[in-house]
Each structure stands twice: as C-alpha cells, then as structure tokens.
PDB file of N, CA, C and O in Angstrom:
ATOM      1  N   MET A 299      11.178   0.734  -8.703  1.00  0.00           N
ATOM      2  CA  MET A 299      12.337   0.414  -9.487  1.00  0.00           C
ATOM      3  C   MET A 299      12.593  -1.089  -9.332  1.00  0.00           C
ATOM      4  O   MET A 299      12.829  -1.575  -8.254  1.00  0.00           O
ATOM      5  N   LEU A 300      12.512  -1.789 -10.406  1.00  0.00           N
ATOM      6  CA  LEU A 300      12.775  -3.222 -10.398  1.00  0.00           C
ATOM      7  C   LEU A 300      14.076  -3.481 -11.124  1.00  0.00           C
ATOM      8  O   LEU A 300      14.416  -2.789 -12.063  1.00  0.00           O
ATOM      9  N   GLY A 301      14.793  -4.500 -10.692  1.00  0.00           N
ATOM     10  CA  GLY A 301      15.974  -4.822 -11.472  1.00  0.00           C
ATOM     11  C   GLY A 301      17.054  -5.531 -10.698  1.00  0.00           C
ATOM     12  O   GLY A 301      17.060  -5.527  -9.476  1.00  0.00           O
ATOM     13  N   ASN A 302      17.966  -6.126 -11.443  1.00  0.00           N
ATOM     14  CA  ASN A 302      19.068  -6.872 -10.858  1.00  0.00           C
ATOM     15  C   ASN A 302      20.271  -5.999 -10.546  1.00  0.00           C
ATOM     16  O   ASN A 302      21.169  -6.424  -9.841  1.00  0.00           O
ATOM     17  N   GLU A 303      20.329  -4.793 -11.083  1.00  0.00           N
ATOM     18  CA  GLU A 303      21.530  -3.983 -10.944  1.00  0.00           C
ATOM     19  C   GLU A 303      21.872  -3.684  -9.487  1.00  0.00           C
ATOM     20  O   GLU A 303      23.020  -3.483  -9.149  1.00  0.00           O
ATOM     21  N   THR A 304      20.892  -3.681  -8.606  1.00  0.00           N
ATOM     22  CA  THR A 304      21.166  -3.403  -7.199  1.00  0.00           C
ATOM     23  C   THR A 304      21.135  -4.662  -6.351  1.00  0.00           C
ATOM     24  O   THR A 304      21.542  -4.625  -5.199  1.00  0.00           O
ATOM     25  N   GLY A 305      20.611  -5.742  -6.900  1.00  0.00           N
ATOM     26  CA  GLY A 305      20.441  -6.948  -6.104  1.00  0.00           C
ATOM     27  C   GLY A 305      19.181  -6.914  -5.276  1.00  0.00           C
ATOM     28  O   GLY A 305      18.850  -7.844  -4.571  1.00  0.00           O
ATOM     29  N   ILE A 306      18.449  -5.815  -5.345  1.00  0.00           N
ATOM     30  CA  ILE A 306      17.188  -5.668  -4.612  1.00  0.00           C
ATOM     31  C   ILE A 306      16.088  -5.561  -5.664  1.00  0.00           C
ATOM     32  O   ILE A 306      16.213  -4.806  -6.619  1.00  0.00           O
ATOM     33  N   TYR A 307      15.014  -6.288  -5.486  1.00  0.00           N
ATOM     34  CA  TYR A 307      14.024  -6.385  -6.546  1.00  0.00           C
ATOM     35  C   TYR A 307      12.834  -5.459  -6.390  1.00  0.00           C
ATOM     36  O   TYR A 307      11.981  -5.419  -7.237  1.00  0.00           O
ATOM     37  N   HIS A 308      12.719  -4.733  -5.293  1.00  0.00           N
ATOM     38  CA  HIS A 308      11.685  -3.713  -5.224  1.00  0.00           C
ATOM     39  C   HIS A 308      12.057  -2.656  -4.201  1.00  0.00           C
ATOM     40  O   HIS A 308      12.714  -2.938  -3.220  1.00  0.00           O
ATOM     41  N   PHE A 309      11.654  -1.471  -4.497  1.00  0.00           N
ATOM     42  CA  PHE A 309      11.758  -0.374  -3.555  1.00  0.00           C
ATOM     43  C   PHE A 309      10.351   0.145  -3.358  1.00  0.00           C
ATOM     44  O   PHE A 309       9.561   0.176  -4.297  1.00  0.00           O
ATOM     45  N   TRP A 310      10.049   0.539  -2.166  1.00  0.00           N
ATOM     46  CA  TRP A 310       8.729   1.105  -1.949  1.00  0.00           C
ATOM     47  C   TRP A 310       8.854   2.257  -0.996  1.00  0.00           C
ATOM     48  O   TRP A 310       9.565   2.156  -0.022  1.00  0.00           O
ATOM     49  N   PRO A 311       8.183   3.331  -1.233  1.00  0.00           N
ATOM     50  CA  PRO A 311       7.279   3.574  -2.350  1.00  0.00           C
ATOM     51  C   PRO A 311       8.041   3.754  -3.647  1.00  0.00           C
ATOM     52  O   PRO A 311       9.237   4.008  -3.623  1.00  0.00           O
ATOM     53  N   PRO A 312       7.326   3.620  -4.778  1.00  0.00           N
ATOM     54  CA  PRO A 312       7.991   3.766  -6.075  1.00  0.00           C
ATOM     55  C   PRO A 312       8.609   5.159  -6.217  1.00  0.00           C
ATOM     56  O   PRO A 312       8.064   6.120  -5.721  1.00  0.00           O
ATOM     57  N   PHE A 313       9.712   5.218  -6.896  1.00  0.00           N
ATOM     58  CA  PHE A 313      10.389   6.484  -7.147  1.00  0.00           C
ATOM     59  C   PHE A 313      10.253   6.807  -8.627  1.00  0.00           C
ATOM     60  O   PHE A 313      10.590   5.987  -9.471  1.00  0.00           O
ATOM     61  N   GLU A 314       9.716   7.993  -8.920  1.00  0.00           N
ATOM     62  CA  GLU A 314       9.585   8.417 -10.311  1.00  0.00           C
ATOM     63  C   GLU A 314      10.754   9.334 -10.644  1.00  0.00           C
ATOM     64  O   GLU A 314      10.836  10.450 -10.138  1.00  0.00           O
ATOM     65  N   SER A 315      11.628   8.841 -11.480  1.00  0.00           N
ATOM     66  CA  SER A 315      12.827   9.615 -11.800  1.00  0.00           C
ATOM     67  C   SER A 315      12.503  10.884 -12.586  1.00  0.00           C
ATOM     68  O   SER A 315      13.225  11.866 -12.474  1.00  0.00           O
ATOM     69  N   ASP A 316      11.411  10.867 -13.371  1.00  0.00           N
ATOM     70  CA  ASP A 316      11.038  12.072 -14.121  1.00  0.00           C
ATOM     71  C   ASP A 316      10.737  13.230 -13.178  1.00  0.00           C
ATOM     72  O   ASP A 316      11.120  14.359 -13.413  1.00  0.00           O
ATOM     73  N   GLU A 317       9.993  12.923 -12.105  1.00  0.00           N
ATOM     74  CA  GLU A 317       9.589  13.972 -11.171  1.00  0.00           C
ATOM     75  C   GLU A 317      10.505  14.032  -9.953  1.00  0.00           C
ATOM     76  O   GLU A 317      10.334  14.879  -9.087  1.00  0.00           O
ATOM     77  N   LYS A 318      11.443  13.103  -9.877  1.00  0.00           N
ATOM     78  CA  LYS A 318      12.382  13.033  -8.757  1.00  0.00           C
ATOM     79  C   LYS A 318      11.652  13.029  -7.410  1.00  0.00           C
ATOM     80  O   LYS A 318      11.977  13.785  -6.502  1.00  0.00           O
ATOM     81  N   SER A 319      10.635  12.167  -7.316  1.00  0.00           N
ATOM     82  CA  SER A 319       9.871  12.089  -6.075  1.00  0.00           C
ATOM     83  C   SER A 319       9.300  10.691  -5.885  1.00  0.00           C
ATOM     84  O   SER A 319       9.195   9.915  -6.832  1.00  0.00           O
ATOM     85  N   TYR A 320       8.928  10.398  -4.656  1.00  0.00           N
ATOM     86  CA  TYR A 320       8.292   9.126  -4.342  1.00  0.00           C
ATOM     87  C   TYR A 320       6.798   9.233  -4.574  1.00  0.00           C
ATOM     88  O   TYR A 320       6.215  10.313  -4.471  1.00  0.00           O
ATOM     89  N   VAL A 321       6.154   8.119  -4.877  1.00  0.00           N
ATOM     90  CA  VAL A 321       4.727   8.106  -5.179  1.00  0.00           C
ATOM     91  C   VAL A 321       3.952   7.659  -3.950  1.00  0.00           C
ATOM     92  O   VAL A 321       4.187   6.573  -3.426  1.00  0.00           O
ATOM     93  N   TYR A 322       3.034   8.504  -3.502  1.00  0.00           N
ATOM     94  CA  TYR A 322       2.158   8.162  -2.381  1.00  0.00           C
ATOM     95  C   TYR A 322       0.684   8.279  -2.768  1.00  0.00           C
ATOM     96  O   TYR A 322      -0.179   7.998  -1.959  1.00  0.00           O
ATOM     97  N   ASP A 323       0.396   8.730  -3.959  1.00  0.00           N
ATOM     98  CA  ASP A 323      -0.974   8.921  -4.410  1.00  0.00           C
ATOM     99  C   ASP A 323      -1.670   7.571  -4.545  1.00  0.00           C
ATOM    100  O   ASP A 323      -1.248   6.745  -5.354  1.00  0.00           O
ATOM    101  N   PRO A 324      -2.752   7.316  -3.778  1.00  0.00           N
ATOM    102  CA  PRO A 324      -3.398   6.009  -3.824  1.00  0.00           C
ATOM    103  C   PRO A 324      -3.963   5.650  -5.193  1.00  0.00           C
ATOM    104  O   PRO A 324      -3.915   4.495  -5.605  1.00  0.00           O
ATOM    105  N   VAL A 325      -4.470   6.634  -5.918  1.00  0.00           N
ATOM    106  CA  VAL A 325      -5.017   6.362  -7.251  1.00  0.00           C
ATOM    107  C   VAL A 325      -3.905   5.905  -8.186  1.00  0.00           C
ATOM    108  O   VAL A 325      -4.050   4.942  -8.935  1.00  0.00           O
ATOM    109  N   LYS A 326      -2.777   6.572  -8.123  1.00  0.00           N
ATOM    110  CA  LYS A 326      -1.650   6.201  -8.970  1.00  0.00           C
ATOM    111  C   LYS A 326      -1.083   4.835  -8.566  1.00  0.00           C
ATOM    112  O   LYS A 326      -0.726   4.022  -9.408  1.00  0.00           O
ATOM    113  N   LEU A 327      -1.011   4.581  -7.252  1.00  0.00           N
ATOM    114  CA  LEU A 327      -0.508   3.286  -6.792  1.00  0.00           C
ATOM    115  C   LEU A 327      -1.372   2.145  -7.312  1.00  0.00           C
ATOM    116  O   LEU A 327      -0.869   1.104  -7.724  1.00  0.00           O
ATOM    117  N   LEU A 328      -2.688   2.333  -7.305  1.00  0.00           N
ATOM    118  CA  LEU A 328      -3.593   1.279  -7.764  1.00  0.00           C
ATOM    119  C   LEU A 328      -3.642   1.172  -9.283  1.00  0.00           C
ATOM    120  O   LEU A 328      -3.610   0.081  -9.840  1.00  0.00           O
ATOM    121  N   ASN A 329      -3.733   2.303  -9.966  1.00  0.00           N
ATOM    122  CA  ASN A 329      -3.975   2.279 -11.411  1.00  0.00           C
ATOM    123  C   ASN A 329      -2.719   2.252 -12.271  1.00  0.00           C
ATOM    124  O   ASN A 329      -2.770   1.768 -13.394  1.00  0.00           O
ATOM    125  N   VAL A 330      -1.615   2.756 -11.778  1.00  0.00           N
ATOM    126  CA  VAL A 330      -0.393   2.771 -12.570  1.00  0.00           C
ATOM    127  C   VAL A 330       0.490   1.583 -12.207  1.00  0.00           C
ATOM    128  O   VAL A 330       0.937   0.841 -13.069  1.00  0.00           O
ATOM    129  N   TYR A 331       0.740   1.416 -10.912  1.00  0.00           N
ATOM    130  CA  TYR A 331       1.654   0.360 -10.485  1.00  0.00           C
ATOM    131  C   TYR A 331       0.931  -0.962 -10.289  1.00  0.00           C
ATOM    132  O   TYR A 331       1.427  -2.006 -10.673  1.00  0.00           O
ATOM    133  N   GLY A 332      -0.230  -0.941  -9.634  1.00  0.00           N
ATOM    134  CA  GLY A 332      -1.057  -2.142  -9.505  1.00  0.00           C
ATOM    135  C   GLY A 332      -0.540  -3.186  -8.538  1.00  0.00           C
ATOM    136  O   GLY A 332      -1.110  -4.261  -8.421  1.00  0.00           O
ATOM    137  N   TYR A 333       0.530  -2.901  -7.825  1.00  0.00           N
ATOM    138  CA  TYR A 333       1.053  -3.838  -6.834  1.00  0.00           C
ATOM    139  C   TYR A 333       1.806  -3.032  -5.789  1.00  0.00           C
ATOM    140  O   TYR A 333       2.151  -1.864  -5.995  1.00  0.00           O
ATOM    141  N   SER A 334       2.044  -3.659  -4.660  1.00  0.00           N
ATOM    142  CA  SER A 334       2.860  -3.025  -3.637  1.00  0.00           C
ATOM    143  C   SER A 334       3.309  -4.079  -2.643  1.00  0.00           C
ATOM    144  O   SER A 334       2.863  -5.222  -2.694  1.00  0.00           O
ATOM    145  N   ILE A 335       4.177  -3.692  -1.745  1.00  0.00           N
ATOM    146  CA  ILE A 335       4.538  -4.606  -0.681  1.00  0.00           C
ATOM    147  C   ILE A 335       3.442  -4.561   0.368  1.00  0.00           C
ATOM    148  O   ILE A 335       2.596  -3.655   0.380  1.00  0.00           O
ATOM    149  N   CYS A 336       3.425  -5.529   1.255  1.00  0.00           N
ATOM    150  CA  CYS A 336       2.297  -5.744   2.151  1.00  0.00           C
ATOM    151  C   CYS A 336       1.967  -4.533   3.031  1.00  0.00           C
ATOM    152  O   CYS A 336       0.798  -4.214   3.228  1.00  0.00           O
ATOM    153  N   GLY A 337       2.963  -3.840   3.551  1.00  0.00           N
ATOM    154  CA  GLY A 337       2.698  -2.709   4.434  1.00  0.00           C
ATOM    155  C   GLY A 337       1.986  -1.566   3.742  1.00  0.00           C
ATOM    156  O   GLY A 337       1.067  -0.963   4.294  1.00  0.00           O
ATOM    157  N   VAL A 338       2.383  -1.265   2.537  1.00  0.00           N
ATOM    158  CA  VAL A 338       1.746  -0.194   1.773  1.00  0.00           C
ATOM    159  C   VAL A 338       0.338  -0.614   1.363  1.00  0.00           C
ATOM    160  O   VAL A 338      -0.609   0.161   1.464  1.00  0.00           O
ATOM    161  N   ALA A 339       0.180  -1.856   0.916  1.00  0.00           N
ATOM    162  CA  ALA A 339      -1.140  -2.349   0.509  1.00  0.00           C
ATOM    163  C   ALA A 339      -2.111  -2.340   1.686  1.00  0.00           C
ATOM    164  O   ALA A 339      -3.270  -1.936   1.543  1.00  0.00           O
ATOM    165  N   ALA A 340      -1.656  -2.758   2.858  1.00  0.00           N
ATOM    166  CA  ALA A 340      -2.518  -2.787   4.038  1.00  0.00           C
ATOM    167  C   ALA A 340      -2.961  -1.382   4.430  1.00  0.00           C
ATOM    168  O   ALA A 340      -4.138  -1.152   4.722  1.00  0.00           O
ATOM    169  N   ASN A 341      -2.037  -0.428   4.427  1.00  0.00           N
ATOM    170  CA  ASN A 341      -2.399   0.958   4.742  1.00  0.00           C
ATOM    171  C   ASN A 341      -3.350   1.541   3.713  1.00  0.00           C
ATOM    172  O   ASN A 341      -4.318   2.222   4.055  1.00  0.00           O
ATOM    173  N   LEU A 342      -3.082   1.286   2.460  1.00  0.00           N
ATOM    174  CA  LEU A 342      -3.935   1.786   1.391  1.00  0.00           C
ATOM    175  C   LEU A 342      -5.343   1.223   1.514  1.00  0.00           C
ATOM    176  O   LEU A 342      -6.330   1.962   1.432  1.00  0.00           O
ATOM    177  N   LEU A 343      -5.461  -0.072   1.750  1.00  0.00           N
ATOM    178  CA  LEU A 343      -6.781  -0.697   1.904  1.00  0.00           C
ATOM    179  C   LEU A 343      -7.515  -0.167   3.127  1.00  0.00           C
ATOM    180  O   LEU A 343      -8.725   0.093   3.064  1.00  0.00           O
ATOM    181  N   ALA A 344      -6.822  -0.009   4.246  1.00  0.00           N
ATOM    182  CA  ALA A 344      -7.471   0.518   5.446  1.00  0.00           C
ATOM    183  C   ALA A 344      -8.029   1.914   5.191  1.00  0.00           C
ATOM    184  O   ALA A 344      -9.163   2.221   5.570  1.00  0.00           O
ATOM    185  N   CYS A 345      -7.252   2.760   4.524  1.00  0.00           N
ATOM    186  CA  CYS A 345      -7.729   4.112   4.191  1.00  0.00           C
ATOM    187  C   CYS A 345      -8.928   4.069   3.262  1.00  0.00           C
ATOM    188  O   CYS A 345      -9.893   4.818   3.438  1.00  0.00           O
ATOM    189  N   LEU A 346      -8.888   3.194   2.269  1.00  0.00           N
ATOM    190  CA  LEU A 346     -10.016   3.078   1.341  1.00  0.00           C
ATOM    191  C   LEU A 346     -11.274   2.583   2.047  1.00  0.00           C
ATOM    192  O   LEU A 346     -12.371   3.085   1.789  1.00  0.00           O
ATOM    193  N   PHE A 347     -11.139   1.602   2.943  1.00  0.00           N
ATOM    194  CA  PHE A 347     -12.297   1.121   3.704  1.00  0.00           C
ATOM    195  C   PHE A 347     -12.890   2.234   4.564  1.00  0.00           C
ATOM    196  O   PHE A 347     -14.109   2.395   4.633  1.00  0.00           O
ATOM    197  N   LEU A 348     -12.054   3.017   5.220  1.00  0.00           N
ATOM    198  CA  LEU A 348     -12.556   4.118   6.052  1.00  0.00           C
ATOM    199  C   LEU A 348     -13.255   5.172   5.194  1.00  0.00           C
ATOM    200  O   LEU A 348     -14.325   5.663   5.564  1.00  0.00           O
ATOM    201  N   LYS A 349     -12.667   5.506   4.056  1.00  0.00           N
ATOM    202  CA  LYS A 349     -13.288   6.481   3.152  1.00  0.00           C
ATOM    203  C   LYS A 349     -14.607   5.971   2.578  1.00  0.00           C
ATOM    204  O   LYS A 349     -15.502   6.746   2.271  1.00  0.00           O
ATOM    205  N   ALA A 350     -14.711   4.642   2.437  1.00  0.00           N
ATOM    206  CA  ALA A 350     -15.931   4.040   1.897  1.00  0.00           C
ATOM    207  C   ALA A 350     -17.053   3.983   2.934  1.00  0.00           C
ATOM    208  O   ALA A 350     -18.173   3.604   2.607  1.00  0.00           O
ATOM    209  N   GLY A 351     -16.748   4.343   4.183  1.00  0.00           N
ATOM    210  CA  GLY A 351     -17.793   4.403   5.189  1.00  0.00           C
ATOM    211  C   GLY A 351     -17.740   3.332   6.259  1.00  0.00           C
ATOM    212  O   GLY A 351     -18.567   3.326   7.162  1.00  0.00           O
ATOM    213  N   PHE A 352     -16.793   2.426   6.171  1.00  0.00           N
ATOM    214  CA  PHE A 352     -16.640   1.440   7.235  1.00  0.00           C
ATOM    215  C   PHE A 352     -16.142   2.164   8.481  1.00  0.00           C
ATOM    216  O   PHE A 352     -15.284   3.036   8.395  1.00  0.00           O
ATOM    217  N   GLU A 353     -16.699   1.808   9.635  1.00  0.00           N
ATOM    218  CA  GLU A 353     -16.345   2.521  10.861  1.00  0.00           C
ATOM    219  C   GLU A 353     -14.991   2.107  11.412  1.00  0.00           C
ATOM    220  O   GLU A 353     -14.301   2.916  12.023  1.00  0.00           O
ATOM    221  N   LYS A 354     -14.625   0.848  11.235  1.00  0.00           N
ATOM    222  CA  LYS A 354     -13.374   0.362  11.811  1.00  0.00           C
ATOM    223  C   LYS A 354     -12.549  -0.377  10.764  1.00  0.00           C
ATOM    224  O   LYS A 354     -13.015  -1.335  10.171  1.00  0.00           O
ATOM    225  N   ALA A 355     -11.351   0.078  10.557  1.00  0.00           N
ATOM    226  CA  ALA A 355     -10.390  -0.602   9.694  1.00  0.00           C
ATOM    227  C   ALA A 355      -9.021  -0.307  10.270  1.00  0.00           C
ATOM    228  O   ALA A 355      -8.752   0.800  10.719  1.00  0.00           O
ATOM    229  N   ARG A 356      -8.164  -1.306  10.294  1.00  0.00           N
ATOM    230  CA  ARG A 356      -6.841  -1.102  10.871  1.00  0.00           C
ATOM    231  C   ARG A 356      -5.824  -2.001  10.191  1.00  0.00           C
ATOM    232  O   ARG A 356      -6.168  -2.937   9.483  1.00  0.00           O
ATOM    233  N   VAL A 357      -4.565  -1.683  10.453  1.00  0.00           N
ATOM    234  CA  VAL A 357      -3.453  -2.468   9.927  1.00  0.00           C
ATOM    235  C   VAL A 357      -2.894  -3.293  11.078  1.00  0.00           C
ATOM    236  O   VAL A 357      -2.637  -2.780  12.163  1.00  0.00           O
ATOM    237  N   CYS A 358      -2.749  -4.583  10.838  1.00  0.00           N
ATOM    238  CA  CYS A 358      -2.207  -5.510  11.844  1.00  0.00           C
ATOM    239  C   CYS A 358      -0.927  -6.132  11.288  1.00  0.00           C
ATOM    240  O   CYS A 358      -0.769  -6.262  10.079  1.00  0.00           O
ATOM    241  N   THR A 359      -0.051  -6.522  12.188  1.00  0.00           N
ATOM    242  CA  THR A 359       1.197  -7.132  11.765  1.00  0.00           C
ATOM    243  C   THR A 359       1.443  -8.440  12.506  1.00  0.00           C
ATOM    244  O   THR A 359       0.944  -8.634  13.602  1.00  0.00           O
ATOM    245  N   GLY A 360       2.172  -9.298  11.860  1.00  0.00           N
ATOM    246  CA  GLY A 360       2.544 -10.569  12.466  1.00  0.00           C
ATOM    247  C   GLY A 360       3.468 -11.322  11.533  1.00  0.00           C
ATOM    248  O   GLY A 360       3.271 -11.315  10.322  1.00  0.00           O
ATOM    249  N   ASN A 361       4.472 -11.936  12.077  1.00  0.00           N
ATOM    250  CA  ASN A 361       5.431 -12.714  11.285  1.00  0.00           C
ATOM    251  C   ASN A 361       6.076 -11.918  10.156  1.00  0.00           C
ATOM    252  O   ASN A 361       6.350 -12.449   9.093  1.00  0.00           O
ATOM    253  N   GLY A 362       6.261 -10.628  10.368  1.00  0.00           N
ATOM    254  CA  GLY A 362       6.949  -9.811   9.377  1.00  0.00           C
ATOM    255  C   GLY A 362       6.091  -9.344   8.215  1.00  0.00           C
ATOM    256  O   GLY A 362       6.607  -8.794   7.252  1.00  0.00           O
ATOM    257  N   HIS A 363       4.789  -9.536   8.285  1.00  0.00           N
ATOM    258  CA  HIS A 363       3.886  -9.078   7.230  1.00  0.00           C
ATOM    259  C   HIS A 363       2.789  -8.215   7.818  1.00  0.00           C
ATOM    260  O   HIS A 363       2.515  -8.269   9.011  1.00  0.00           O
ATOM    261  N   TYR A 364       2.156  -7.433   6.966  1.00  0.00           N
ATOM    262  CA  TYR A 364       1.067  -6.561   7.378  1.00  0.00           C
ATOM    263  C   TYR A 364      -0.193  -6.944   6.622  1.00  0.00           C
ATOM    264  O   TYR A 364      -0.129  -7.318   5.450  1.00  0.00           O
ATOM    265  N   VAL A 365      -1.336  -6.835   7.304  1.00  0.00           N
ATOM    266  CA  VAL A 365      -2.631  -7.098   6.678  1.00  0.00           C
ATOM    267  C   VAL A 365      -3.606  -6.017   7.118  1.00  0.00           C
ATOM    268  O   VAL A 365      -3.416  -5.369   8.146  1.00  0.00           O
ATOM    269  N   CYS A 366      -4.643  -5.834   6.337  1.00  0.00           N
ATOM    270  CA  CYS A 366      -5.711  -4.908   6.682  1.00  0.00           C
ATOM    271  C   CYS A 366      -6.851  -5.704   7.292  1.00  0.00           C
ATOM    272  O   CYS A 366      -7.239  -6.755   6.774  1.00  0.00           O
ATOM    273  N   GLU A 367      -7.379  -5.197   8.388  1.00  0.00           N
ATOM    274  CA  GLU A 367      -8.536  -5.818   9.027  1.00  0.00           C
ATOM    275  C   GLU A 367      -9.658  -4.793   9.019  1.00  0.00           C
ATOM    276  O   GLU A 367      -9.471  -3.648   9.433  1.00  0.00           O
ATOM    277  N   VAL A 368     -10.822  -5.195   8.531  1.00  0.00           N
ATOM    278  CA  VAL A 368     -11.967  -4.300   8.494  1.00  0.00           C
ATOM    279  C   VAL A 368     -13.134  -4.972   9.209  1.00  0.00           C
ATOM    280  O   VAL A 368     -13.313  -6.189   9.112  1.00  0.00           O
ATOM    281  N   PHE A 369     -13.878  -4.186   9.963  1.00  0.00           N
ATOM    282  CA  PHE A 369     -15.001  -4.713  10.721  1.00  0.00           C
ATOM    283  C   PHE A 369     -16.305  -4.358  10.010  1.00  0.00           C
ATOM    284  O   PHE A 369     -16.491  -3.228   9.577  1.00  0.00           O
ATOM    285  N   TYR A 370     -17.174  -5.344   9.911  1.00  0.00           N
ATOM    286  CA  TYR A 370     -18.455  -5.164   9.255  1.00  0.00           C
ATOM    287  C   TYR A 370     -19.507  -5.792  10.148  1.00  0.00           C
ATOM    288  O   TYR A 370     -19.360  -6.936  10.578  1.00  0.00           O
ATOM    289  N   ASP A 371     -20.567  -5.064  10.468  1.00  0.00           N
ATOM    290  CA  ASP A 371     -21.607  -5.515  11.407  1.00  0.00           C
ATOM    291  C   ASP A 371     -20.989  -5.964  12.730  1.00  0.00           C
ATOM    292  O   ASP A 371     -21.324  -7.017  13.269  1.00  0.00           O
ATOM    293  N   GLU A 372     -20.069  -5.148  13.222  1.00  0.00           N
ATOM    294  CA  GLU A 372     -19.391  -5.402  14.508  1.00  0.00           C
ATOM    295  C   GLU A 372     -18.616  -6.727  14.550  1.00  0.00           C
ATOM    296  O   GLU A 372     -18.362  -7.285  15.600  1.00  0.00           O
ATOM    297  N   ARG A 373     -18.273  -7.272  13.399  1.00  0.00           N
ATOM    298  CA  ARG A 373     -17.456  -8.497  13.340  1.00  0.00           C
ATOM    299  C   ARG A 373     -16.238  -8.248  12.498  1.00  0.00           C
ATOM    300  O   ARG A 373     -16.195  -7.446  11.631  1.00  0.00           O
TER     301      ARG A 373
END
C-alpha cells in the first residue's frame, strides 16, 4: 500500500485488500510487485540461492539494513 494518506510510504509485506491477506509468495513478490524493502529482499534472495543449489546463503544486517550473502567456491 503506497500513499500519503497515512504518512507512511510503504508497508511490507504487501496487503491485498481483495483477499484480505498479506503476500508472502516469492513468485508474486518478484513478478507482481517487483520491489521490496531490504529485509524481505534479502530473505527472498537467500531462499532463491539455496533452492538454486548454492550450499551457503544467509541474511546479514548492519546499520539498519539487510543484505543477502551467498558463498560460491567457498568464498
């Protein structure tokens, strides 16, 4: 939900008023919304890397932001 009416410009996860539920489906998050806040994006990427066969992927935080770290060839 984006907008000035609340003074807050994003809520996450997205809320679909038609279905009265929050969206957690990774396919929908990527293909319908196409953006997210850092914590959701980092978790989504880590899950995708693990599903793609990478052995190590994790979410790291620092300075109030989250990033995904993935290891390839032990680096």
